[in-house]
Short mmCIF file of C-alpha atoms and ligand atoms in Angstrom, two decimals:
data_model
loop_
_atom_site.label_atom_id
_atom_site.label_comp_id
_atom_site.label_asym_id
_atom_site.label_seq_id
_atom_site.Cartn_x
_atom_site.Cartn_y
_atom_site.Cartn_z
CA MET E 14 75.13 109.05 -32.39
CA HIS E 15 72.48 106.35 -32.45
CA THR E 16 73.43 105.14 -29.01
CA PHE E 17 73.23 108.67 -27.70
CA MET E 18 69.76 109.22 -29.16
CA PHE E 19 68.61 105.88 -27.80
CA ALA E 20 69.80 106.88 -24.31
CA LEU E 21 67.90 110.13 -24.61
CA LEU E 22 64.73 108.36 -25.64
CA VAL E 23 64.70 105.80 -22.86
CA ALA E 24 65.92 107.96 -19.96
CA ALA E 25 63.10 108.31 -17.46
CA LEU E 26 62.09 111.78 -16.41
CA PRO E 27 64.18 112.72 -13.37
CA LEU E 28 61.36 112.49 -10.83
CA VAL E 29 61.85 111.41 -7.18
CA PRO E 30 59.83 109.74 -5.79
CA TYR E 31 58.97 108.32 -9.21
CA PRO E 32 55.26 108.52 -10.04
CA GLN E 33 53.08 105.49 -10.47
CA TYR E 34 52.21 106.17 -14.10
CA VAL E 35 54.22 108.30 -16.54
CA LYS E 36 53.57 108.57 -20.25
CA GLU E 37 55.82 110.93 -22.13
CA GLU E 38 54.49 112.83 -25.14
CA ARG E 39 56.18 114.89 -27.86
CA GLY E 40 57.02 118.53 -27.33
CA SER E 41 57.05 120.78 -24.32
CA PHE E 42 55.17 123.54 -22.52
CA ASN E 43 56.91 126.87 -22.11
CA ALA E 44 56.21 128.21 -18.64
CA SER E 45 57.72 131.68 -19.25
CA GLY E 46 54.89 134.16 -19.12
CA ALA E 47 52.35 131.39 -18.51
CA HIS E 48 49.56 132.06 -16.06
CA VAL E 49 48.09 129.93 -13.31
CA VAL E 50 44.38 129.39 -12.89
CA ALA E 51 43.05 127.78 -9.70
CA SER E 52 39.53 126.38 -9.71
CA ALA E 53 37.18 128.48 -7.62
CA LYS E 54 36.33 125.29 -5.73
CA ALA E 55 39.89 124.73 -4.50
CA SER E 56 40.03 125.21 -0.74
CA GLU E 57 41.47 128.34 0.81
CA LEU E 58 44.52 126.34 1.83
CA SER E 59 45.06 125.02 -1.70
CA ALA E 60 44.56 128.48 -3.16
CA ALA E 61 47.34 129.76 -0.89
CA VAL E 62 49.66 126.90 -1.89
CA ILE E 63 48.93 127.38 -5.59
CA ASN E 64 49.44 131.17 -5.39
CA GLU E 65 52.73 130.72 -3.60
CA PHE E 66 53.91 128.35 -6.31
CA ALA E 67 52.81 130.80 -9.02
CA GLU E 68 54.69 133.64 -7.34
CA GLN E 69 57.82 131.63 -6.66
CA TYR E 70 58.08 130.53 -10.28
CA ALA E 71 56.79 133.82 -11.75
CA LEU E 72 53.79 132.05 -13.25
CA ASN E 73 51.49 135.03 -13.26
CA GLY E 74 52.11 136.22 -16.79
CA SER E 75 49.61 137.03 -19.49
CA GLU E 76 50.63 134.65 -22.27
CA ARG E 77 48.23 132.15 -23.74
CA ASN E 78 49.95 129.25 -21.96
CA ARG E 79 48.02 128.25 -18.88
CA ILE E 80 48.53 126.02 -15.86
CA SER E 81 45.18 125.05 -14.45
CA PHE E 82 44.46 123.46 -11.06
CA ARG E 83 41.09 121.75 -10.92
CA LEU E 84 39.37 120.06 -8.02
CA ARG E 85 38.18 116.52 -8.80
CA PRO E 86 36.45 115.24 -5.65
CA SER E 87 36.17 111.64 -6.88
CA MET E 88 39.97 111.15 -6.74
CA PRO E 89 41.57 109.48 -3.69
CA GLU E 90 42.78 111.90 -1.01
CA GLU E 91 46.50 111.94 -1.85
CA ALA E 92 46.29 111.26 -5.58
CA TYR E 93 47.00 113.77 -8.31
CA ALA E 94 47.14 113.84 -12.09
CA ILE E 95 49.12 116.12 -14.37
CA LYS E 96 48.64 116.48 -18.10
CA VAL E 97 51.22 118.66 -19.85
CA ARG E 98 50.49 119.67 -23.43
CA LYS E 99 52.08 122.39 -25.61
CA HIS E 100 49.83 125.22 -24.39
CA VAL E 101 48.22 123.91 -21.26
CA VAL E 102 49.10 122.08 -18.07
CA LYS E 103 46.11 120.53 -16.29
CA ILE E 104 46.36 119.40 -12.69
CA HIS E 105 43.65 117.42 -10.94
CA ALA E 106 43.39 116.47 -7.27
CA SER E 107 40.71 116.08 -4.62
CA SER E 108 42.56 117.66 -1.73
CA ASN E 109 45.25 120.10 -0.75
CA ARG E 110 47.70 117.21 -0.45
CA GLY E 111 47.14 116.18 -4.05
CA PHE E 112 47.81 119.74 -5.20
CA VAL E 113 50.93 119.98 -3.01
CA TYR E 114 52.33 116.76 -4.53
CA ALA E 115 51.49 117.85 -8.07
CA ILE E 116 53.38 121.09 -7.43
CA GLN E 117 56.46 119.20 -6.20
CA THR E 118 56.37 117.10 -9.37
CA LEU E 119 56.04 120.25 -11.49
CA LYS E 120 59.04 121.78 -9.69
CA GLN E 121 61.06 118.73 -10.71
CA LEU E 122 59.76 118.85 -14.29
CA LEU E 123 60.54 122.53 -14.79
CA THR E 124 63.92 122.75 -16.45
CA ALA E 125 66.36 125.64 -16.18
CA SER E 126 64.98 126.99 -19.46
CA ASN E 127 61.43 126.99 -18.04
CA GLU E 128 60.25 124.17 -20.30
CA ILE E 129 58.05 121.35 -19.03
CA PRO E 130 58.14 118.21 -21.20
CA CYS E 131 54.73 117.09 -22.44
CA VAL E 132 53.66 114.16 -20.29
CA THR E 133 50.73 112.46 -18.58
CA ILE E 134 51.25 111.54 -14.93
CA LYS E 135 48.85 109.71 -12.62
CA ASP E 136 50.16 109.27 -9.15
CA SER E 137 49.35 108.26 -5.61
CA PRO E 138 51.43 106.87 -2.72
CA ARG E 139 52.04 103.29 -1.61
CA PHE E 140 51.75 104.16 2.10
CA GLY E 141 49.42 106.60 3.85
CA TYR E 142 51.94 107.33 6.63
CA ARG E 143 55.20 108.82 5.34
CA GLY E 144 57.08 110.26 8.25
CA MET E 145 60.28 112.05 9.18
CA HIS E 146 61.35 112.63 12.75
CA LEU E 147 63.52 115.29 14.37
CA ASP E 148 64.94 115.23 17.89
CA CYS E 149 64.68 118.78 19.19
CA ALA E 150 65.22 117.72 22.82
CA ARG E 151 68.95 116.93 22.67
CA LYS E 152 69.55 120.04 20.59
CA TYR E 153 67.31 123.03 20.04
CA TYR E 154 66.57 124.02 16.45
CA SER E 155 64.99 127.32 15.49
CA VAL E 156 61.41 127.63 14.27
CA ASP E 157 62.80 128.84 10.91
CA PHE E 158 64.83 125.67 10.65
CA ILE E 159 61.83 123.49 11.49
CA LYS E 160 59.90 125.22 8.71
CA LYS E 161 62.76 124.58 6.29
CA TYR E 162 62.81 120.92 7.39
CA LEU E 163 59.07 120.74 6.63
CA ASP E 164 59.66 122.31 3.20
CA ILE E 165 62.29 119.65 2.46
CA MET E 166 59.89 116.94 3.62
CA ALA E 167 57.09 118.30 1.42
CA PHE E 168 59.40 118.39 -1.61
CA HIS E 169 59.81 114.62 -1.08
CA LYS E 170 56.05 114.13 -0.60
CA LEU E 171 56.14 113.16 3.08
CA ASN E 172 53.06 113.80 5.16
CA VAL E 173 54.04 113.35 8.83
CA PHE E 174 56.49 115.27 11.00
CA HIS E 175 57.31 113.43 14.24
CA TRP E 176 58.53 116.13 16.61
CA HIS E 177 60.53 114.72 19.53
CA LEU E 178 60.09 117.49 22.08
CA THR E 179 61.07 116.04 25.44
CA ASP E 180 63.91 113.90 26.78
CA ASP E 181 66.48 113.58 29.55
CA HIS E 182 68.45 116.41 27.94
CA GLY E 183 65.71 118.96 27.37
CA TRP E 184 62.03 119.80 27.63
CA ARG E 185 61.22 122.08 24.69
CA LEU E 186 57.49 122.66 24.85
CA GLU E 187 55.85 125.47 26.82
CA ILE E 188 53.17 124.04 29.15
CA LYS E 189 51.36 126.89 30.83
CA LYS E 190 50.27 124.94 33.89
CA TYR E 191 53.83 123.79 34.60
CA PRO E 192 56.10 126.73 33.72
CA ARG E 193 59.20 125.15 35.26
CA LEU E 194 59.19 122.50 32.52
CA VAL E 195 60.81 125.02 30.20
CA GLU E 196 62.27 127.36 32.81
CA VAL E 197 64.35 124.46 34.12
CA GLY E 198 63.99 121.75 31.49
CA ALA E 199 64.93 123.79 28.43
CA PHE E 200 68.14 125.05 30.00
CA GLY E 201 71.06 123.51 31.79
CA ASN E 202 72.04 121.14 28.99
CA ILE E 203 75.27 123.06 28.60
CA GLY E 204 77.91 121.15 30.59
CA SER E 205 81.26 121.84 29.05
CA ARG E 206 79.97 123.19 25.79
CA ALA E 207 83.51 123.34 24.43
CA ASP E 208 83.71 119.53 24.43
CA PHE E 209 81.34 119.49 21.57
CA ASP E 210 81.62 122.86 19.90
CA SER E 211 85.34 122.56 19.38
CA LEU E 212 84.54 119.74 16.98
CA ALA E 213 81.89 121.63 15.06
CA PRO E 214 82.41 124.33 12.47
CA TYR E 215 78.79 125.41 12.83
CA PRO E 216 77.03 126.79 15.91
CA VAL E 217 75.13 124.29 18.08
CA GLU E 218 72.16 125.30 20.25
CA TYR E 219 71.64 123.27 23.40
CA GLU E 220 69.09 125.54 25.03
CA GLY E 221 65.73 126.97 24.11
CA TYR E 222 62.10 126.02 23.82
CA TYR E 223 59.02 126.42 21.65
CA THR E 224 56.22 128.64 22.90
CA GLN E 225 52.68 127.53 22.17
CA ASP E 226 52.57 130.29 19.54
CA ASP E 227 55.71 128.81 17.93
CA VAL E 228 53.92 125.46 17.79
CA ARG E 229 50.90 127.05 16.13
CA GLU E 230 53.19 128.61 13.53
CA VAL E 231 54.85 125.25 12.81
CA VAL E 232 51.53 123.38 12.69
CA GLU E 233 50.08 125.98 10.31
CA HIS E 234 53.10 125.84 8.01
CA ALA E 235 52.93 122.04 8.03
CA ALA E 236 49.19 122.00 7.27
CA LYS E 237 49.75 124.13 4.19
CA LEU E 238 52.23 121.49 2.99
CA GLY E 239 49.84 118.62 3.77
CA ILE E 240 51.95 117.52 6.74
CA ASN E 241 50.52 116.35 10.09
CA VAL E 242 52.63 117.12 13.11
CA ILE E 243 52.89 114.40 15.76
CA PRO E 244 54.34 115.63 19.04
CA GLU E 245 56.18 113.12 21.18
CA ILE E 246 56.04 113.37 24.96
CA ASP E 247 58.45 110.53 25.65
CA LEU E 248 57.57 108.73 28.89
CA PRO E 249 58.00 107.18 31.44
CA GLY E 250 61.76 106.95 30.69
CA HIS E 251 63.62 109.82 28.99
CA MET E 252 61.99 112.22 31.46
CA THR E 253 64.91 113.63 33.45
CA ALA E 254 64.42 117.21 32.21
CA ALA E 255 60.81 117.17 33.51
CA MET E 256 61.91 115.59 36.78
CA ALA E 257 64.60 118.26 37.20
CA ALA E 258 61.74 120.79 37.05
CA TYR E 259 59.30 118.82 39.25
CA PRO E 260 61.22 116.24 41.33
CA TRP E 261 58.00 114.76 42.80
CA LEU E 262 57.51 113.08 39.41
CA GLY E 263 60.23 110.53 40.23
CA CYS E 264 60.18 107.61 42.67
CA THR E 265 62.89 109.06 44.94
CA GLY E 266 61.81 112.71 44.79
CA GLY E 267 65.17 113.76 43.38
CA PRO E 268 66.93 116.09 43.10
CA TYR E 269 67.52 115.58 39.39
CA GLU E 270 69.44 117.55 36.80
CA VAL E 271 68.92 118.11 33.09
CA ILE E 272 71.52 115.83 31.53
CA HIS E 273 74.19 117.25 29.26
CA VAL E 274 74.44 115.27 26.02
CA VAL E 275 78.21 115.25 25.88
CA GLY E 276 78.92 114.99 29.60
CA PRO E 277 79.84 111.70 31.25
CA ARG E 278 76.16 110.91 31.88
CA GLY E 279 75.10 111.96 28.37
CA LYS E 280 75.78 108.53 27.00
CA GLY E 281 73.71 105.58 28.06
CA LEU E 282 70.32 105.83 29.68
CA ALA E 283 69.20 107.83 32.68
CA ARG E 284 68.44 105.66 35.73
CA ASP E 285 65.37 107.59 36.85
CA SER E 286 61.93 107.40 35.25
CA LEU E 287 58.49 108.80 36.08
CA CYS E 288 56.87 107.07 39.07
CA PRO E 289 53.71 105.23 37.95
CA GLY E 290 52.91 104.42 41.60
CA LYS E 291 51.75 107.96 42.40
CA GLU E 292 48.43 109.30 41.17
CA SER E 293 50.00 112.79 40.97
CA THR E 294 52.15 111.54 38.07
CA PHE E 295 49.01 110.79 36.05
CA GLU E 296 47.45 114.14 36.93
CA PHE E 297 50.60 115.82 35.65
CA ILE E 298 50.74 113.85 32.38
CA GLU E 299 47.05 114.32 31.67
CA ASP E 300 47.38 118.07 32.25
CA VAL E 301 50.35 118.15 29.88
CA LEU E 302 48.51 116.08 27.27
CA ALA E 303 45.46 118.33 27.53
CA GLU E 304 47.61 121.33 26.60
CA VAL E 305 49.37 119.30 23.90
CA MET E 306 46.01 118.38 22.36
CA SER E 307 44.93 122.03 22.45
CA ILE E 308 47.79 123.06 20.15
CA PHE E 309 48.36 119.93 18.04
CA PRO E 310 45.17 119.19 16.10
CA GLY E 311 46.26 115.86 14.55
CA LYS E 312 44.91 112.43 15.39
CA TYR E 313 48.17 110.99 16.76
CA ILE E 314 50.09 111.79 19.92
CA HIS E 315 53.33 109.88 20.53
CA LEU E 316 53.67 108.67 24.12
CA GLY E 317 57.17 107.18 23.83
CA GLY E 318 57.67 104.03 25.89
CA ASP E 319 61.25 103.32 24.78
CA GLU E 320 64.33 102.55 26.86
CA CYS E 321 62.79 102.98 30.28
CA ILE E 322 65.10 101.93 33.14
CA LYS E 323 62.91 100.51 35.91
CA ASP E 324 65.43 99.98 38.73
CA ARG E 325 63.84 102.67 40.91
CA TRP E 326 60.37 101.18 40.52
CA ALA E 327 61.50 97.97 42.19
CA GLU E 328 62.75 100.03 45.16
CA CYS E 329 59.70 102.33 45.36
CA PRO E 330 56.94 101.45 47.89
CA GLU E 331 54.21 103.04 45.73
CA CYS E 332 55.33 101.23 42.57
CA CYS E 333 55.63 97.89 44.41
CA ALA E 334 52.15 98.33 45.91
CA LEU E 335 50.72 99.12 42.47
CA VAL E 336 52.29 96.06 40.84
CA ASP E 337 50.79 93.92 43.62
CA SER E 338 47.36 95.50 43.46
CA LEU E 339 47.28 95.04 39.67
CA GLY E 340 48.34 91.41 40.15
CA LEU E 341 51.11 91.76 37.57
CA GLN E 342 53.44 88.77 37.18
CA ASP E 343 56.35 88.01 34.90
CA ASN E 344 54.98 86.22 31.83
CA GLU E 345 55.91 85.29 28.27
CA LEU E 346 55.56 88.90 27.12
CA GLY E 347 57.82 90.47 29.71
CA THR E 348 58.62 91.07 33.35
CA LYS E 349 56.06 92.48 35.75
CA TRP E 350 57.91 95.82 35.60
CA GLN E 351 57.69 95.89 31.81
CA GLN E 352 54.00 95.17 32.17
CA LEU E 353 53.64 97.99 34.65
CA GLU E 354 55.03 100.35 32.02
CA VAL E 355 52.61 98.99 29.42
CA TRP E 356 49.76 99.38 31.94
CA MET E 357 50.78 103.02 32.38
CA ILE E 358 50.90 103.62 28.61
CA ASN E 359 47.52 101.87 28.19
CA ARG E 360 45.96 104.14 30.78
CA LEU E 361 47.28 107.22 28.97
CA SER E 362 46.27 105.84 25.56
CA GLU E 363 42.73 105.50 26.90
CA PHE E 364 42.87 109.09 28.09
CA LEU E 365 43.86 110.13 24.57
CA ALA E 366 41.11 107.96 23.06
CA GLU E 367 38.51 109.60 25.32
CA ASN E 368 39.65 112.86 23.78
CA GLY E 369 39.37 111.56 20.22
CA ARG E 370 43.11 110.96 19.76
CA LYS E 371 45.27 107.93 19.17
CA ALA E 372 48.55 106.93 20.79
CA ILE E 373 51.71 105.90 18.99
CA VAL E 374 54.27 104.03 21.10
CA TRP E 375 57.76 102.60 20.58
CA ASP E 376 58.02 98.84 20.10
CA GLU E 377 59.11 98.08 23.70
CA MET E 378 55.39 98.29 24.46
CA LEU E 379 55.00 94.83 22.96
CA GLU E 380 56.53 93.57 26.23
CA GLY E 381 53.09 93.65 27.84
CA ALA E 382 49.40 93.51 26.94
CA LEU E 383 49.36 96.69 24.90
CA GLY E 384 45.86 98.08 24.31
CA GLY E 385 44.60 97.49 20.78
CA ASN E 386 44.06 101.17 20.10
CA ALA E 387 47.78 101.98 20.04
CA THR E 388 49.92 102.09 16.92
CA VAL E 389 53.42 100.64 17.27
CA MET E 390 56.51 102.37 15.94
CA SER E 391 59.06 99.66 15.29
CA TRP E 392 62.62 100.90 15.74
CA ARG E 393 64.80 98.16 17.24
CA GLY E 394 64.69 96.07 14.12
CA VAL E 395 62.51 94.68 11.40
CA GLU E 396 61.55 91.75 13.65
CA THR E 397 59.75 93.89 16.22
CA GLY E 398 57.57 95.36 13.48
CA ILE E 399 56.76 91.91 12.16
CA LYS E 400 55.87 90.82 15.69
CA ALA E 401 53.55 93.82 16.09
CA ALA E 402 51.84 93.22 12.74
CA LYS E 403 51.38 89.52 13.55
CA ARG E 404 49.77 90.51 16.86
CA GLY E 405 47.38 92.75 14.92
CA TYR E 406 48.67 96.22 15.78
CA ASP E 407 49.05 98.92 13.19
CA VAL E 408 52.75 99.49 12.67
CA ILE E 409 55.02 102.23 11.43
CA MET E 410 58.40 100.85 10.40
CA CYS E 411 61.56 102.78 11.23
CA PRO E 412 64.22 100.12 11.87
CA VAL E 413 67.61 101.33 13.07
CA SER E 414 69.38 99.41 10.31
CA ARG E 415 67.61 101.25 7.47
CA ALA E 416 65.93 104.34 8.78
CA TYR E 417 68.18 105.91 11.45
CA PHE E 418 69.65 108.95 9.78
CA ASP E 419 71.83 109.77 12.79
CA TYR E 420 73.97 106.81 11.73
CA SER E 421 76.97 107.47 9.53
CA GLN E 422 76.49 107.44 5.76
CA SER E 423 79.74 105.61 5.08
CA GLY E 424 82.48 103.69 6.85
CA PHE E 425 85.04 106.41 6.11
CA TYR E 426 84.91 107.58 9.69
CA ASP E 427 87.86 109.91 9.35
CA LYS E 428 85.95 111.88 6.73
CA GLU E 429 82.41 111.64 8.13
CA PRO E 430 81.19 113.98 10.84
CA LYS E 431 80.73 112.50 14.29
CA ALA E 432 77.88 109.96 14.27
CA PHE E 433 76.73 106.79 15.91
CA ALA E 434 78.89 103.79 15.16
CA GLY E 435 76.45 102.08 12.78
CA ILE E 436 76.36 102.77 9.06
CA VAL E 437 73.20 103.44 7.08
CA PRO E 438 74.34 104.17 3.52
CA ILE E 439 71.91 105.54 0.97
CA ASP E 440 71.60 102.31 -1.02
CA SER E 441 70.65 100.36 2.11
CA VAL E 442 67.95 102.97 2.76
CA TYR E 443 66.74 102.69 -0.83
CA PHE E 444 66.41 98.91 -0.88
CA TYR E 445 64.32 98.71 2.27
CA ASP E 446 60.79 97.32 1.93
CA PRO E 447 58.63 97.99 5.03
CA GLN E 448 56.39 95.01 4.28
CA MET E 449 59.08 92.39 3.76
CA GLY E 450 58.65 89.16 5.71
CA LEU E 451 54.88 89.62 6.12
CA SER E 452 51.91 87.79 4.66
CA GLU E 453 49.43 89.87 2.67
CA ALA E 454 47.07 90.08 5.65
CA GLU E 455 49.86 91.05 8.06
CA ALA E 456 51.30 93.57 5.59
CA LYS E 457 48.03 95.52 5.76
CA HIS E 458 48.96 96.46 9.33
CA VAL E 459 52.05 98.32 8.10
CA ILE E 460 50.57 101.76 7.62
CA GLY E 461 53.85 103.32 6.60
CA ALA E 462 57.46 104.08 7.26
CA GLN E 463 59.48 106.80 8.89
CA ALA E 464 63.12 107.85 9.15
CA ASN E 465 64.47 109.14 12.45
CA MET E 466 66.95 111.91 13.16
CA TRP E 467 68.20 111.66 16.74
CA CYS E 468 70.44 114.49 17.81
CA ASP E 469 72.42 113.19 20.79
CA VAL E 470 75.48 113.30 18.56
CA ILE E 471 74.34 115.45 15.66
CA GLY E 472 74.86 119.13 16.39
CA SER E 473 74.10 121.99 14.09
CA GLU E 474 71.29 122.59 11.64
CA GLU E 475 73.79 122.24 8.78
CA TYR E 476 74.79 118.83 10.08
CA VAL E 477 71.13 117.74 10.25
CA GLU E 478 70.70 118.66 6.57
CA TYR E 479 73.84 116.72 5.65
CA MET E 480 72.46 113.63 7.40
CA LEU E 481 68.99 114.12 5.88
CA LEU E 482 69.79 114.65 2.22
CA PRO E 483 69.82 112.81 -0.07
CA ARG E 484 68.93 109.82 2.13
CA LEU E 485 65.44 111.28 2.47
CA ALA E 486 65.10 111.20 -1.32
CA ALA E 487 65.91 107.47 -1.24
CA PHE E 488 63.49 106.93 1.64
CA SER E 489 60.76 108.84 -0.17
CA GLU E 490 60.77 106.09 -2.80
CA VAL E 491 60.45 103.50 0.00
CA GLN E 492 57.41 105.38 1.29
CA TRP E 493 55.83 106.44 -1.99
CA CYS E 494 56.66 104.01 -4.80
CA LYS E 495 55.07 100.67 -5.48
CA LEU E 496 57.85 98.06 -5.51
CA ASP E 497 57.66 97.67 -9.31
CA ASN E 498 58.44 101.35 -9.71
CA LYS E 499 61.64 101.31 -7.72
CA ASP E 500 64.86 101.25 -9.69
CA TRP E 501 68.19 102.14 -8.11
CA GLY E 502 69.81 103.08 -11.45
CA ARG E 503 66.94 105.37 -12.42
CA PHE E 504 66.92 106.89 -8.93
CA LYS E 505 70.65 107.60 -8.99
CA SER E 506 70.62 109.30 -12.37
CA SER E 507 67.52 111.31 -11.40
CA MET E 508 69.40 112.60 -8.38
CA ASP E 509 71.85 114.34 -10.76
CA VAL E 510 68.92 116.62 -11.60
CA VAL E 511 67.14 116.66 -8.23
CA ARG E 512 70.31 117.95 -6.56
CA ASN E 513 69.97 121.11 -8.69
CA TYR E 514 66.88 121.86 -6.63
CA TYR E 515 68.88 121.34 -3.43
CA ASP E 516 71.56 123.70 -4.76
CA ALA E 517 69.02 126.31 -5.87
CA ASN E 518 67.50 126.29 -2.37
CA GLY E 519 70.84 126.32 -0.57
CA TYR E 520 70.29 122.91 1.06
CA ILE E 521 73.34 121.12 2.42
CA TYR E 522 73.46 117.52 1.28
CA ALA E 523 75.80 114.55 1.36
CA ARG E 524 77.57 113.74 -1.90
CA HIS E 525 78.42 110.05 -1.58
CA LEU E 526 76.42 109.40 -4.77
CA TRP E 527 78.88 111.69 -6.54
CA GLY E 528 82.03 110.29 -4.95
CA VAL E 529 82.57 112.93 -2.25
CA ILE E 530 82.51 112.10 1.46
CA GLY E 531 82.04 114.45 4.38
CA LEU E 532 80.53 117.73 5.44
CA PRO E 533 82.71 120.60 4.25
CA GLY E 534 84.80 121.91 7.15
CA TYR E 535 83.66 119.16 9.51
CA ASP E 536 86.53 116.90 10.31
CA SER E 537 85.92 114.94 13.45
CA PRO E 538 86.08 111.30 14.44
CA ILE E 539 83.16 108.99 14.99
CA GLU E 540 81.65 108.59 18.46
CA ASN E 541 82.76 105.29 19.96
C1 ACM D 12 64.71 105.14 20.11
O1 ACM D 12 65.53 105.22 19.20
N1 ACM D 12 65.12 105.13 21.38
C2 ACM D 12 63.29 105.04 19.87
ZN1 ZN D 13 57.64 104.80 42.04
#
């Protein structure tokens, strides 16, 4: 009996990511019939978010109990405070984001019986950039699914959605000046569909695109949740779908075909890349970026720069002439062809900067004299991120070994759905520290961390959710919690409660934490 009571007293509130400061008090607040009051000074956006919460949880009653949202402009942008007492819940924040995060915490505090334990919480994140990525080029996912994905991200207090919209296998974004990008680039990735679908119990969409109105809808939904959307136009490699539409973008002039993800050419990298030797390539990209900037209001645009095969450049008279005229030579950073790619990215980064935006690029761009304005996204390992920070670039860490959610969640390959051959189990995600191996000064360059969801192998929306949850919960503590506040045991037992929210919202999630492996009905071998 005593042991049991002791356990009850010391168990932390089941909050994920765990707040910076939590002080539990006696008693609880009964939310049944309570009413919500939003300060008249809260922004229109916050008022909408608060009203939605009140409606969803039927908090528009007439009882004395009150939940009050108050603007406190002196608080840091993403901070929030919650004070729960027997008859009142007070929430303070200086921005919509603070209110959104407070609401997520309240959702986790609300028990099935509508009681909120009395508590004082003061909270703010460790990192300002807390991202999640989704590859919508290899597979097409509906706008409704993207909005659900954003809801899941917001529940875990993330603030950046990295939307991978273009690749060898699909161009998903309507660009009015170049209609063939979607007419050709969003279709054709069908090959022998049966190869893949026969392995999947859920439907897989290979074709489709987002209109500019779809993008506006996604961006608006994200803004309400405090999430910035970063579009990625991945160049100069990973561009076959665009080159299939406009063959003059390549060195040879084509013809090119949209590549099918499960066909013989779906694995490995495409040989053809955009031709930097022709001025028309830059006109095209700048036109595309101008339309991108007109529909994505955020500061960052992702320009890619990963895995570019340069064989054609060495055989292309225009590319060879450009390398010579720029005087590029192999050096300690990389080959002259790698430096040509970095030169190309620098030129486009400057174009973005002239338009008040900032480029993010994959870490291959360290293989040349990358312009100082670019932020590096470190994916190939922890080392590349360290290298970028030491060279003074801002870095977002998303190393394959810890943050690639397209990798299998366990080594039980016969039970796991098809995935890449690596394993990224939830505990390895949890124990990642994006600033490890860096001095204090270097660590300041790490602006945050992101997990990536590539969909070359992953198929359906259900499968994406299975790969996302609950690893995203673990990653949210990497992104949000100060190191002292991380505790694997506390996290695991909290997830027993957090999963009730997943169940209530019909989310599909992996159950390795509870001793079950695999996606129900999905019984296929790993990709070798
Ligand atoms: C990447 O995973 N190719 C950035
Ligand atoms: Zn060329």
